[in-house]
Short mmCIF file of the C-alpha atoms (twelve columns), coordinates in Angstrom:
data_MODEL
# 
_entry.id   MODEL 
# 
loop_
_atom_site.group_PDB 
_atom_site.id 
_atom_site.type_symbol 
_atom_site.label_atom_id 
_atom_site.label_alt_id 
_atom_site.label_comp_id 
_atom_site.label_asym_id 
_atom_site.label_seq_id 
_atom_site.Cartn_x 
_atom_site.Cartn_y 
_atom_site.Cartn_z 
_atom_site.pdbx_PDB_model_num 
ATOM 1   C CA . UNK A 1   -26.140 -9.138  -51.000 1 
ATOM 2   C CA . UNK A 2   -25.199 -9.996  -47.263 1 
ATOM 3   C CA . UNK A 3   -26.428 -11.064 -44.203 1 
ATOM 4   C CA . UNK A 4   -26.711 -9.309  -41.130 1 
ATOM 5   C CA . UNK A 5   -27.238 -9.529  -37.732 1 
ATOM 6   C CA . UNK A 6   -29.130 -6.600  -36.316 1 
ATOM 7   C CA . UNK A 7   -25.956 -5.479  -34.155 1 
ATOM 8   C CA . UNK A 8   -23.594 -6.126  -37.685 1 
ATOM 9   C CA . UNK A 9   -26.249 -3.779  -39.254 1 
ATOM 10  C CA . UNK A 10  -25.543 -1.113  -36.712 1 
ATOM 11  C CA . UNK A 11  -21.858 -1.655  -37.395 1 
ATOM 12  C CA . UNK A 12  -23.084 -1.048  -41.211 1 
ATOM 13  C CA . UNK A 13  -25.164 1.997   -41.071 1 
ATOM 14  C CA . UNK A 14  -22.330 3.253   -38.692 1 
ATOM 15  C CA . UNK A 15  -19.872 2.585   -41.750 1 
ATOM 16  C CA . UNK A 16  -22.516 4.115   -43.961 1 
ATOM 17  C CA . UNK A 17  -22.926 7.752   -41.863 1 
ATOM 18  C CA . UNK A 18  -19.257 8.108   -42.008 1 
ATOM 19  C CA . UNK A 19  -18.257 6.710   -45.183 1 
ATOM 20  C CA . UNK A 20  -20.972 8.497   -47.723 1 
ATOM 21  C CA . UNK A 21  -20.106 12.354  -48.929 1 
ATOM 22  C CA . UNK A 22  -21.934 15.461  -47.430 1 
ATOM 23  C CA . UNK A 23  -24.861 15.320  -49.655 1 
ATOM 24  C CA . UNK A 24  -25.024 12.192  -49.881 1 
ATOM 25  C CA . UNK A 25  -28.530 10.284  -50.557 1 
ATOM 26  C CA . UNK A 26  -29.849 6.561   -49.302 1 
ATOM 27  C CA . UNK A 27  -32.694 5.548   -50.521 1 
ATOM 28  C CA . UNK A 28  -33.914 1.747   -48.229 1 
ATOM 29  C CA . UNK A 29  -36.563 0.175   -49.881 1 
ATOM 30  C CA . UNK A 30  -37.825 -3.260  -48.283 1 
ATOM 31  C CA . UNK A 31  -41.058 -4.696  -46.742 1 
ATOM 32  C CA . UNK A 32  -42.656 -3.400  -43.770 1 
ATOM 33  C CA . UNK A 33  -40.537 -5.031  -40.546 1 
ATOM 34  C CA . UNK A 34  -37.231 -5.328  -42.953 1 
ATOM 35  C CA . UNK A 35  -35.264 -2.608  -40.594 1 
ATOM 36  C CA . UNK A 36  -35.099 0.529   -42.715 1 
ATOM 37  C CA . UNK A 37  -36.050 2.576   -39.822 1 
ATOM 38  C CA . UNK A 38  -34.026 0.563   -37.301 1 
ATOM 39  C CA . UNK A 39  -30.824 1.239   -39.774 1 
ATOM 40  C CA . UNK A 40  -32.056 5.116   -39.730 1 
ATOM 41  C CA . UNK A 41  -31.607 4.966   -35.861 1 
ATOM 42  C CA . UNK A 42  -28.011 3.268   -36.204 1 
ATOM 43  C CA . UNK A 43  -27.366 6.166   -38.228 1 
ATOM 44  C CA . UNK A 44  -28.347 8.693   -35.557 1 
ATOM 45  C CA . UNK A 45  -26.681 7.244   -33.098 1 
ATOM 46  C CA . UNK A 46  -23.149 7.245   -34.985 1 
ATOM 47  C CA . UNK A 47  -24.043 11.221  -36.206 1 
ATOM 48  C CA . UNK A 48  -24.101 11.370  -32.642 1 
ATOM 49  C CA . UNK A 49  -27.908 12.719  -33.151 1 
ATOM 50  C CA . UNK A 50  -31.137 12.289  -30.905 1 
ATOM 51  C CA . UNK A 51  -32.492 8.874   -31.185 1 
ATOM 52  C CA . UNK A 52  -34.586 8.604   -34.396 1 
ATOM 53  C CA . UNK A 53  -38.174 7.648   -34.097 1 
ATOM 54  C CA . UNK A 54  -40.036 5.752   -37.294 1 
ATOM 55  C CA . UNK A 55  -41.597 9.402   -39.682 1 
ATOM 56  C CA . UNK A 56  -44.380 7.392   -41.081 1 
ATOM 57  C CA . UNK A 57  -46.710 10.164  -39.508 1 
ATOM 58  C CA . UNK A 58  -44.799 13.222  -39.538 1 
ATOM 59  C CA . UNK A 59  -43.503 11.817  -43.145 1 
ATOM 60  C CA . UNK A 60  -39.953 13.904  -42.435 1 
ATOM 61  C CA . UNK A 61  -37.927 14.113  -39.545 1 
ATOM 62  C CA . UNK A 62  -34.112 15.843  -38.999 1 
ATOM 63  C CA . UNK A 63  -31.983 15.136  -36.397 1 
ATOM 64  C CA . UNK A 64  -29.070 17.439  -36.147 1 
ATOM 65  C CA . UNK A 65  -25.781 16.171  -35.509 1 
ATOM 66  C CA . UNK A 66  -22.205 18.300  -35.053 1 
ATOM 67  C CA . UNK A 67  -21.510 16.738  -38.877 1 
ATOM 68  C CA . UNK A 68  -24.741 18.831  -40.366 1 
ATOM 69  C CA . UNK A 69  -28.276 17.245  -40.115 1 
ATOM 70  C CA . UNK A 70  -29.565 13.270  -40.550 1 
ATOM 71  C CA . UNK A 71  -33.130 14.087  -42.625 1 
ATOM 72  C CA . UNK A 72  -35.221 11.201  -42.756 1 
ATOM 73  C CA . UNK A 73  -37.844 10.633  -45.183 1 
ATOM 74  C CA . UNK A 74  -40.828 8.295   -45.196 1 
ATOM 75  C CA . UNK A 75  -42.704 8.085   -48.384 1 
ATOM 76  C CA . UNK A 76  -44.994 5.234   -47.378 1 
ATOM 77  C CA . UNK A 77  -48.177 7.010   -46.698 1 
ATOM 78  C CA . UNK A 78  -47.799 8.859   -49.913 1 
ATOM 79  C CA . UNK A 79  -51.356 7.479   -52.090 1 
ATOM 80  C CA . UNK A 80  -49.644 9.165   -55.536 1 
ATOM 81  C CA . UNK A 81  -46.276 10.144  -56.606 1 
ATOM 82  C CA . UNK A 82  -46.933 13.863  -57.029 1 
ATOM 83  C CA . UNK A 83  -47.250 14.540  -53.460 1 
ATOM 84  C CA . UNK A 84  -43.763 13.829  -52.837 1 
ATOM 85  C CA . UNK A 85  -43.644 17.459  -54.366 1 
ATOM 86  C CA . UNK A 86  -45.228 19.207  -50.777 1 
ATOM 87  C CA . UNK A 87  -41.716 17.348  -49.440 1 
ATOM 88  C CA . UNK A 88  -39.182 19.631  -50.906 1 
ATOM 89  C CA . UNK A 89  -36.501 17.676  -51.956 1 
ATOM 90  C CA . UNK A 90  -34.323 19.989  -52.935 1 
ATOM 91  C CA . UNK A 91  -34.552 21.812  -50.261 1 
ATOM 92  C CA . UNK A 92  -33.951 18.627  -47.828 1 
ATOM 93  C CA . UNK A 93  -31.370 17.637  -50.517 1 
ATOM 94  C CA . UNK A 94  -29.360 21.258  -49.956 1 
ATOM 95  C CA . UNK A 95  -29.570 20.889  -45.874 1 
ATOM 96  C CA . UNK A 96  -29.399 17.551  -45.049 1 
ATOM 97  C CA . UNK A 97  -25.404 16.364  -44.253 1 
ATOM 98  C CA . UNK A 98  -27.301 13.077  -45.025 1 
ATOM 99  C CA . UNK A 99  -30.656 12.659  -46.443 1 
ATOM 100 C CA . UNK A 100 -32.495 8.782   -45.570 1 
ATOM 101 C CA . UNK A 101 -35.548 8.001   -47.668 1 
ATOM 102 C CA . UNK A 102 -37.813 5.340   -47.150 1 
ATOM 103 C CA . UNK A 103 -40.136 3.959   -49.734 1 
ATOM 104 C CA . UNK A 104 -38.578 5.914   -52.261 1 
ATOM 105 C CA . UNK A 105 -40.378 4.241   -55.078 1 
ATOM 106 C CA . UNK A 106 -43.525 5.960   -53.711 1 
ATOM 107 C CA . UNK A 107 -42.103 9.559   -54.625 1 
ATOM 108 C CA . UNK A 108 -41.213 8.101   -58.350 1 
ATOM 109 C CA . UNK A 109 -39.577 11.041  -60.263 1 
ATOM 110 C CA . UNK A 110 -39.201 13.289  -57.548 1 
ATOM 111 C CA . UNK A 111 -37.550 11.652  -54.885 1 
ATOM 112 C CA . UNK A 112 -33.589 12.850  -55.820 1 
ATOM 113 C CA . UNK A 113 -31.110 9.793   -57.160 1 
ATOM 114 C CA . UNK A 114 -29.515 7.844   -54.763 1 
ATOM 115 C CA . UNK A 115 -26.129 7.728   -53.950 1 
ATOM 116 C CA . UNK A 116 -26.773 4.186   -52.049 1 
ATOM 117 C CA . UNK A 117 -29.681 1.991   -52.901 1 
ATOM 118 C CA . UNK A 118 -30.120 -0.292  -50.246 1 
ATOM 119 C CA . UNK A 119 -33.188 -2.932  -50.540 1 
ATOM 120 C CA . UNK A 120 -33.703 -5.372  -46.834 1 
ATOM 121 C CA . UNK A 121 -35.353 -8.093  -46.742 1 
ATOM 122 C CA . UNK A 122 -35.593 -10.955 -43.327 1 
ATOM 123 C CA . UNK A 123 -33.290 -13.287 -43.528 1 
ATOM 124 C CA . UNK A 124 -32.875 -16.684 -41.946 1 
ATOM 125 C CA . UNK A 125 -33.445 -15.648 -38.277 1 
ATOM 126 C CA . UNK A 126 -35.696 -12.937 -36.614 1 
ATOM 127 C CA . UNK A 127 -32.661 -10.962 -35.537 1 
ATOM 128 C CA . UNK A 128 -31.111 -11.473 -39.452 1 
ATOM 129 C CA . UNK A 129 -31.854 -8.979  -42.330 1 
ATOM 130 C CA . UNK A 130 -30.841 -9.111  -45.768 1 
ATOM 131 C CA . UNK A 131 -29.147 -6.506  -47.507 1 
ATOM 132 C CA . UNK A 132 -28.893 -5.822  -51.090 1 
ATOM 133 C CA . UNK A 133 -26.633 -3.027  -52.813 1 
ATOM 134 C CA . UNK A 134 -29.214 -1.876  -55.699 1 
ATOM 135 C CA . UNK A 135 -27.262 -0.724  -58.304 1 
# 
């Protein structure tokens, strides 16, 4: 668990896009206001992508990059696990160079295993946010 400022967190999700395989899946779980889409929009910006906008509407959004495509995923407006099926995982999983997925607990069994589990949380200040590697 650590303690960011929200410019360290850009450094982070920065790390994060460059670090994590081809493939690779994050699942960011957290209260509403925590950051998960503001660390999705760090993540664009270093994939050298358009500037990522919060999916909670659209529920997916992909921003391609030179690397291969950010896909972002919001599951929060989902009401019951089975309609994570109309998202296509697989499908995302195959395209995306990195696949984001917010609320992931609201797609249960269907939303594909992460390959970082990241849970944020505020921390001490307004601009601070917790994060904690879920293992």
């Amino acid at each position: 668990m650590a303690e960011y400022a929200l410019e360290r967190l850009h450094q982070e999700a920065e790390r994060w896009w460059t670090t994590l395989p081809p493939g690779a899946v994050v699942w960011l779980s957290g209260d509403l206001g925590t950051g998960k889409t503001t660390l999705v929009q760090a993540m664009a910006k270093a994939a050298g992508a358009a500037a990522a906008r919060s999916p909670t509407f659209a529920l997916i959004h992909e921003y391609p990059s030179p690397a291969g495509p950010l896909i972002h995923v919001d599951c929060y407006r989902l009401r019951d696990p089975s309609e994570a099926l109309d998202l296509d995982f697989p499908d995302l999983t195959r395209r995306a160079r990195l696949l984001v997925i917010e609320w992931p607990e609201r797609a249960g069994r269907h939303a594909p295993p992460p390959t970082l589990h990241l849970r944020l949380s505020h921390g001490r200040a307004p601009d601070v946010r917790v994060v904690e590697r879920v293992a």
